[in-house]
Amino acid sequence: MLLGCHLSIAGGLHRVFEQAQKLDINAVQLFSHNARSWRLEPLTPEEVERFQQAWRASPVEYVVIHTSYLINLASPKRNVYYGSIHALRKEIERAGQLGIRHVNTHVGAHLGVGVEEGLRRVARALAQALESEEAEGHPDVMVLLENDAGAGTSLGARFEELGAILDNLPPRLRARVGVCFDTCHGFAAGYDFRTPEGLSQTLKAMDRAFGLERLKLVHVNDSKHPLGSRKDRHEHIGRGHIGLEGFRLVVNHPKLRALPFILETPKADDEAEKLDSEMDVVNLNTIRSLRAD
Ligand code: ZN
Ligand code: MN
Ligand code: MN
């Protein structure tokens, strides 16, 4: 099973592999820089070499970069829109340099210009990033669009919206864009996959909207808020409204089980005051216990 979690890059990008070893995971998600800043310093050859060396010595098979939270590929504000395209270009370049195949990003929020115009802006931004000078040498890097919980004017909560972005892309670029399904976001957006029928309906909805073969990654997060709440608050696996049985179905479904599963659950446990990686251990073990081999 490809299983892992979002890890900190404190101390350098290559440090994720030490943490992965401690957690006994073979999949990793990371920010390639401070995710709350627009600054993206070029990677030094030493950084790239250290990362690749640590990766070669590690059992980790799958690595994905998550883009900065500041990115809004639909923004009607000129500086944010062009800043987002620039940041995505740089993330694609960094992924290519590091040997990482997937760059996962939130789609963004239309902030009042409307869903259709927002989705068109996203497709235009993606095209500009994928055809940029930075991305030029890295045609193997794929951008994954993450489904959203649907708060405010954010786009991508409905699978049809992700499908529309793909439809709006020039056909030559479509093979370079995939989808990530976040269970917390999907549940908050109203997709109820807690029963076998519900999960099957949810997967059919994805297939109709963008083609299930485009689904490349699953974020496994329970939800603090109920079905359809449109609130994006992650909960530890089994302690939220999705519950253990929902995750048992997700991690074992024949159409999902070969995909990488990445946890983005809270790092700390308020009740037991367990810190950082301790809660990752708990959530990873929960997922492992649900997986049937
Ligand atoms: Zn995300
Ligand atoms: Mn997510
Ligand atoms: Mn989230």
Coordinates of N, CA and C and ligand atoms in Angstrom, one line a residue, residues 106 146 182 184-185 221 232-234 264, ligand 3:
H106 N -4.6 23.6 -4.9 CA -6.0 24.0 -4.8 C -6.3 24.8 -6.0
E146 N -6.9 19.7 -6.7 CA -7.5 19.1 -5.5 C -8.9 19.5 -5.4
D182 N -9.6 14.7 -2.0 CA -9.5 14.9 -0.5 C -10.8 14.4 0.1
C184 N -12.0 14.7 3.2 CA -12.7 15.7 4.1 C -13.4 16.7 3.2
H185 N -12.7 17.2 2.2 CA -13.3 18.2 1.3 C -14.5 17.6 0.5
N221 N -8.4 12.3 5.1 CA -8.7 13.2 6.3 C -10.1 13.0 6.7
D232 N -14.0 23.2 5.7 CA -12.7 22.5 5.5 C -12.0 22.4 6.9
R233 N -12.4 21.4 7.7 CA -11.7 21.2 9.0 C -11.4 19.7 9.1
H234 N -10.1 19.4 9.0 CA -9.7 18.0 9.1 C -9.8 17.5 10.5
E264 N -3.4 14.2 5.9 CA -3.2 15.7 6.3 C -4.0 15.9 7.5
Ligands
MN3 MN -8.2 21.0 3.7

